Coordinates of C-alpha atoms in Angstrom, one line a residue:
X11 CA 59.5 39.1 -81.0
X12 CA 58.2 38.2 -77.5
X13 CA 55.1 39.1 -75.6
X14 CA 55.6 40.6 -72.1
X15 CA 52.8 40.9 -69.6
X16 CA 52.9 42.8 -66.3
X17 CA 50.0 41.8 -64.0
X18 CA 49.3 44.4 -61.3
X19 CA 46.6 44.9 -58.8
X20 CA 45.1 47.8 -60.8
X21 CA 46.2 47.3 -64.4
X22 CA 47.6 44.7 -66.7
X23 CA 50.3 46.0 -69.0
X24 CA 51.0 44.0 -72.2
X25 CA 53.4 44.7 -75.0
X26 CA 55.5 43.2 -77.8
X27 CA 59.3 43.5 -77.5
X28 CA 62.3 42.9 -79.7
X29 CA 64.5 42.3 -76.6
X30 CA 65.8 45.9 -76.4
X31 CA 62.6 48.0 -76.4
X32 CA 58.8 47.7 -76.3
X33 CA 57.4 48.2 -79.7
X34 CA 53.7 48.1 -79.0
X35 CA 52.0 48.2 -75.7
X36 CA 48.7 48.9 -74.0
X37 CA 47.3 48.9 -70.4
X38 CA 44.0 47.3 -69.4
X39 CA 42.1 47.0 -66.1
X40 CA 43.3 44.1 -63.9
X41 CA 41.1 41.3 -62.7
X42 CA 38.0 42.0 -60.6
X43 CA 38.9 41.2 -57.1
X44 CA 36.1 38.6 -56.7
X45 CA 36.7 36.9 -60.0
X46 CA 37.1 33.2 -60.0
X47 CA 40.2 31.5 -61.2
X48 CA 38.4 30.4 -64.4
X49 CA 37.3 34.0 -65.0
X50 CA 40.8 35.4 -64.5
X51 CA 42.4 32.9 -66.9
X52 CA 39.7 33.6 -69.5
X53 CA 40.3 37.3 -69.2
X54 CA 44.1 36.9 -69.4
X55 CA 44.0 34.6 -72.5
X56 CA 41.6 37.1 -74.2
X57 CA 44.3 39.8 -73.7
X58 CA 47.0 37.5 -75.1
X59 CA 44.7 36.5 -78.0
X60 CA 44.5 40.1 -79.0
X61 CA 48.3 40.3 -79.3
X62 CA 49.6 36.9 -80.3
X63 CA 50.8 36.3 -83.9
X64 CA 53.1 34.0 -85.8
X65 CA 56.0 36.4 -85.1
X66 CA 55.7 35.9 -81.3
X67 CA 58.3 33.2 -80.2
X68 CA 57.6 33.4 -76.4
X69 CA 55.6 34.8 -73.6
X70 CA 56.8 36.2 -70.3
X71 CA 54.5 37.1 -67.4
X72 CA 55.2 39.0 -64.3
X73 CA 52.9 38.4 -61.3
X74 CA 52.7 40.0 -57.8
X75 CA 53.5 36.8 -56.1
X76 CA 56.0 34.1 -55.1
X77 CA 56.7 31.8 -58.0
X78 CA 58.2 28.4 -58.7
X79 CA 60.2 29.9 -61.6
X80 CA 61.3 26.5 -63.0
X81 CA 57.8 25.1 -63.2
X82 CA 55.9 28.3 -63.7
X83 CA 53.6 27.8 -60.7
X84 CA 52.1 30.9 -59.1
X85 CA 51.2 30.9 -55.4
X86 CA 49.1 33.1 -53.2
X87 CA 49.0 36.1 -55.5
X88 CA 48.6 39.5 -53.8
X89 CA 45.4 41.3 -54.8
X90 CA 44.1 38.2 -56.8
X91 CA 42.4 36.1 -54.2
X92 CA 41.5 33.2 -56.5
X93 CA 45.2 32.6 -57.4
X94 CA 46.2 30.2 -54.6
X95 CA 48.1 27.8 -56.8
X96 CA 48.1 28.4 -60.5
X97 CA 50.1 26.3 -63.0
X98 CA 50.3 29.3 -65.3
X99 CA 53.2 28.2 -67.5
X100 CA 51.4 24.9 -68.2
X101 CA 48.1 26.6 -68.9
X102 CA 49.6 29.1 -71.4
X103 CA 52.0 26.7 -73.1
X104 CA 49.1 24.2 -73.7
X105 CA 47.1 27.0 -75.3
X106 CA 49.7 28.8 -77.4
X107 CA 52.4 26.1 -78.0
X108 CA 55.3 28.5 -77.4
X109 CA 57.7 28.8 -74.5
X110 CA 56.3 30.7 -71.4
X111 CA 58.2 32.0 -68.4
X112 CA 56.8 33.3 -65.2
X113 CA 58.4 35.4 -62.5
X114 CA 57.6 37.9 -59.8
X115 CA 56.5 41.3 -61.2
X116 CA 59.2 43.2 -59.3
X117 CA 61.9 40.9 -60.7
X118 CA 60.6 41.7 -64.2
X119 CA 60.7 45.4 -63.5
X120 CA 64.3 45.2 -62.2
X121 CA 65.3 43.2 -65.3
X122 CA 63.8 45.9 -67.5
X123 CA 65.5 48.6 -65.4
X124 CA 68.8 46.9 -65.8
X125 CA 68.4 47.1 -69.6
X126 CA 68.1 50.9 -69.2
X127 CA 70.5 51.7 -66.4
X128 CA 72.8 48.6 -66.1
X129 CA 76.5 49.0 -66.9
X130 CA 77.1 45.4 -67.8
X131 CA 79.3 44.9 -64.7
X132 CA 78.8 43.1 -61.5
X133 CA 76.9 45.8 -59.8
X134 CA 73.9 45.3 -57.5
X135 CA 70.8 47.0 -58.9
X136 CA 67.5 47.1 -56.9
X137 CA 64.1 47.9 -58.5
X138 CA 61.4 49.2 -56.2
X139 CA 57.8 49.5 -57.6
X140 CA 55.5 51.8 -55.8
X141 CA 51.9 51.0 -56.7
X142 CA 48.9 49.2 -55.3
X143 CA 51.5 47.1 -53.5
X144 CA 55.3 47.6 -53.2
X145 CA 57.6 45.2 -54.9
X146 CA 61.4 44.8 -54.8
X147 CA 63.6 43.0 -57.3
X148 CA 67.3 42.5 -57.2
X149 CA 69.9 42.0 -59.9
X150 CA 73.6 41.2 -59.7
X151 CA 75.0 42.1 -63.1
X152 CA 72.7 40.5 -65.6
X153 CA 71.3 37.9 -63.3
X154 CA 68.0 38.2 -61.4
X155 CA 68.4 37.0 -57.8
X156 CA 65.2 35.0 -57.5
X157 CA 65.8 33.1 -54.3
X158 CA 64.0 29.8 -53.8
X159 CA 60.6 31.2 -54.6
X160 CA 61.3 34.3 -56.6
X161 CA 61.0 36.1 -53.3
X162 CA 64.5 37.5 -52.8
X163 CA 63.1 41.0 -52.6
X164 CA 60.0 40.3 -50.4
X165 CA 60.9 42.7 -47.6
X166 CA 57.8 44.9 -47.6
X167 CA 55.7 42.6 -45.3
X168 CA 58.1 43.3 -42.4
X169 CA 56.5 45.0 -39.4
X170 CA 56.6 48.8 -39.4
X171 CA 54.6 51.4 -37.4
X172 CA 52.0 48.8 -36.3
X173 CA 51.4 47.6 -39.8
X174 CA 53.8 46.5 -42.6
X175 CA 56.3 48.5 -44.6
X176 CA 54.0 48.1 -47.6
X177 CA 51.1 49.7 -45.8
X178 CA 53.1 52.9 -45.3
X179 CA 54.9 53.0 -48.7
X180 CA 52.3 51.8 -51.1
X181 CA 48.8 53.0 -52.3
X182 CA 47.3 52.1 -48.9
X183 CA 49.2 55.0 -47.3
X184 CA 46.8 57.3 -49.3
X185 CA 43.7 55.1 -49.4
X186 CA 43.7 54.7 -45.6
X187 CA 43.3 58.5 -45.5
X188 CA 40.5 58.4 -48.0
X189 CA 42.7 59.9 -50.7
X190 CA 43.2 58.8 -54.3
X191 CA 46.9 59.2 -55.1
X192 CA 46.2 60.2 -58.7
X193 CA 43.9 63.0 -57.5
X194 CA 46.5 64.0 -54.9
X195 CA 49.1 64.2 -57.6
X196 CA 46.9 66.5 -59.7
X197 CA 46.4 68.8 -56.7
X198 CA 50.1 68.8 -56.0
X199 CA 50.8 69.8 -59.6
X200 CA 48.3 72.6 -59.3
X201 CA 50.3 74.0 -56.4
X202 CA 48.2 72.8 -53.5
X203 CA 50.5 73.0 -50.5
X204 CA 48.5 70.4 -48.4
X205 CA 48.8 67.8 -51.2
X206 CA 52.5 68.4 -51.5
X207 CA 52.9 68.0 -47.7
X208 CA 51.1 64.6 -47.8
X209 CA 53.6 63.5 -50.4
X210 CA 56.5 64.7 -48.2
X211 CA 55.1 62.7 -45.3
X212 CA 54.9 59.7 -47.7
X213 CA 58.5 60.2 -48.7
X214 CA 59.7 59.8 -45.1
X215 CA 58.1 56.3 -45.0
X216 CA 59.7 55.4 -48.3
X217 CA 63.0 56.4 -46.7
X218 CA 62.4 53.7 -44.0
X219 CA 61.8 51.2 -46.8
X220 CA 65.1 52.2 -48.4
X221 CA 66.9 51.8 -45.1
X222 CA 65.8 48.1 -45.1
X223 CA 66.7 47.7 -48.8
X224 CA 70.2 49.2 -48.4
X225 CA 70.9 47.2 -45.3
X226 CA 69.8 44.0 -47.0
X227 CA 71.5 44.4 -50.4
X228 CA 74.0 47.3 -50.3
X229 CA 73.1 48.3 -53.9
X230 CA 75.0 50.5 -56.3
X231 CA 71.7 51.8 -57.7
X232 CA 68.0 51.8 -56.9
X233 CA 65.5 52.4 -59.6
X234 CA 61.9 53.3 -58.7
X235 CA 58.9 52.3 -60.8
X236 CA 55.1 52.0 -60.4
X237 CA 52.4 54.6 -60.7
X238 CA 53.2 56.5 -57.4
X239 CA 56.9 57.0 -58.5
X240 CA 55.6 59.5 -61.1
X241 CA 55.1 61.9 -58.1
X242 CA 58.7 61.6 -57.0
X243 CA 59.4 65.3 -57.4
X244 CA 57.0 65.8 -54.4
X245 CA 58.4 63.1 -52.1
X246 CA 62.1 62.8 -53.2
X247 CA 63.5 65.6 -51.0
X248 CA 61.8 64.3 -47.8
X249 CA 62.8 60.8 -48.7
X250 CA 66.5 61.7 -49.2
X251 CA 66.6 64.0 -46.1
X252 CA 65.1 61.3 -43.9
X253 CA 67.4 58.6 -45.4
X254 CA 70.5 60.7 -44.7
X255 CA 69.3 61.3 -41.2
X256 CA 68.3 57.7 -40.4
X257 CA 70.8 55.5 -42.2
X258 CA 73.8 54.7 -40.0
X259 CA 76.5 54.7 -42.8
X260 CA 76.3 58.1 -44.6
X261 CA 78.9 57.1 -47.2
X262 CA 76.6 54.4 -48.5
X263 CA 74.0 57.0 -49.2
X264 CA 76.5 59.4 -50.8
X265 CA 77.6 56.7 -53.3
X266 CA 74.1 55.4 -54.0
X267 CA 72.5 56.2 -57.4
X268 CA 68.7 56.6 -57.5
X269 CA 66.7 56.8 -60.7
X270 CA 63.0 56.6 -61.8
X271 CA 61.1 54.7 -64.5
X272 CA 57.5 55.5 -64.0
X273 CA 56.1 54.1 -67.2
X274 CA 55.2 50.4 -67.8
X275 CA 57.9 49.7 -70.4
X276 CA 60.4 48.4 -67.9
X277 CA 58.2 45.7 -66.4
X278 CA 56.9 44.6 -69.8
X279 CA 60.4 44.5 -71.3
X280 CA 61.7 42.5 -68.3
X281 CA 58.9 40.0 -68.6
X282 CA 59.5 39.5 -72.3
X283 CA 63.2 39.0 -71.6
X284 CA 62.8 36.3 -68.9

């Protein structure tokens, strides 16, 4: 058994995995934004303490950041200001005396998504997490494409509409309008046409994100995750219509497979399998 941890800007998902599925999991609030490094490590270890046992043979952690995967050093973590350079692998191995692996959270998600949708062949699978931030992970067959700093998928900082792609395809799209996406989703579910129209507008921006993803990686399959992806029935049509209109090679879109994994299991499973 291994322990998988998915650190996000809003929540921290943690679960025990047998390598194929998550057996036990829970979701807890993430760190306070103004928390010190010492406070965040204390909070994280308190979470691990509540799940560790003699049966746990390893720990995997996904973080929204660039990572020195070999050394397990986390740099400049998005939405955790105190994490400028954190030797997380060393800290956790010294405390728990079992192997610890660290990677980017989107890389963990795409690894978990591959366990669900992968065909075992040399296909390119891209995972896109839509949440507080937007993450991209890439797999070729069974191998995560990390890049030099676990940043092979870091495309969302690219300029777009006067801001960045992430500003238009993540939670900030809604928050900048004074809207909570969870409340908007509830309104859309109740049949509110204005709420559904906002999601349709959002879908057009996600299509622009996909144009970049497809141009960069030419994937066989894209799997969406993250909390906002649960609302895909309200933005998918606008996303696909815009993608077909904007992308220069229509056959690439016709052959592309798109799936959704909106729960936290994939990221936790991927972290545990690092």
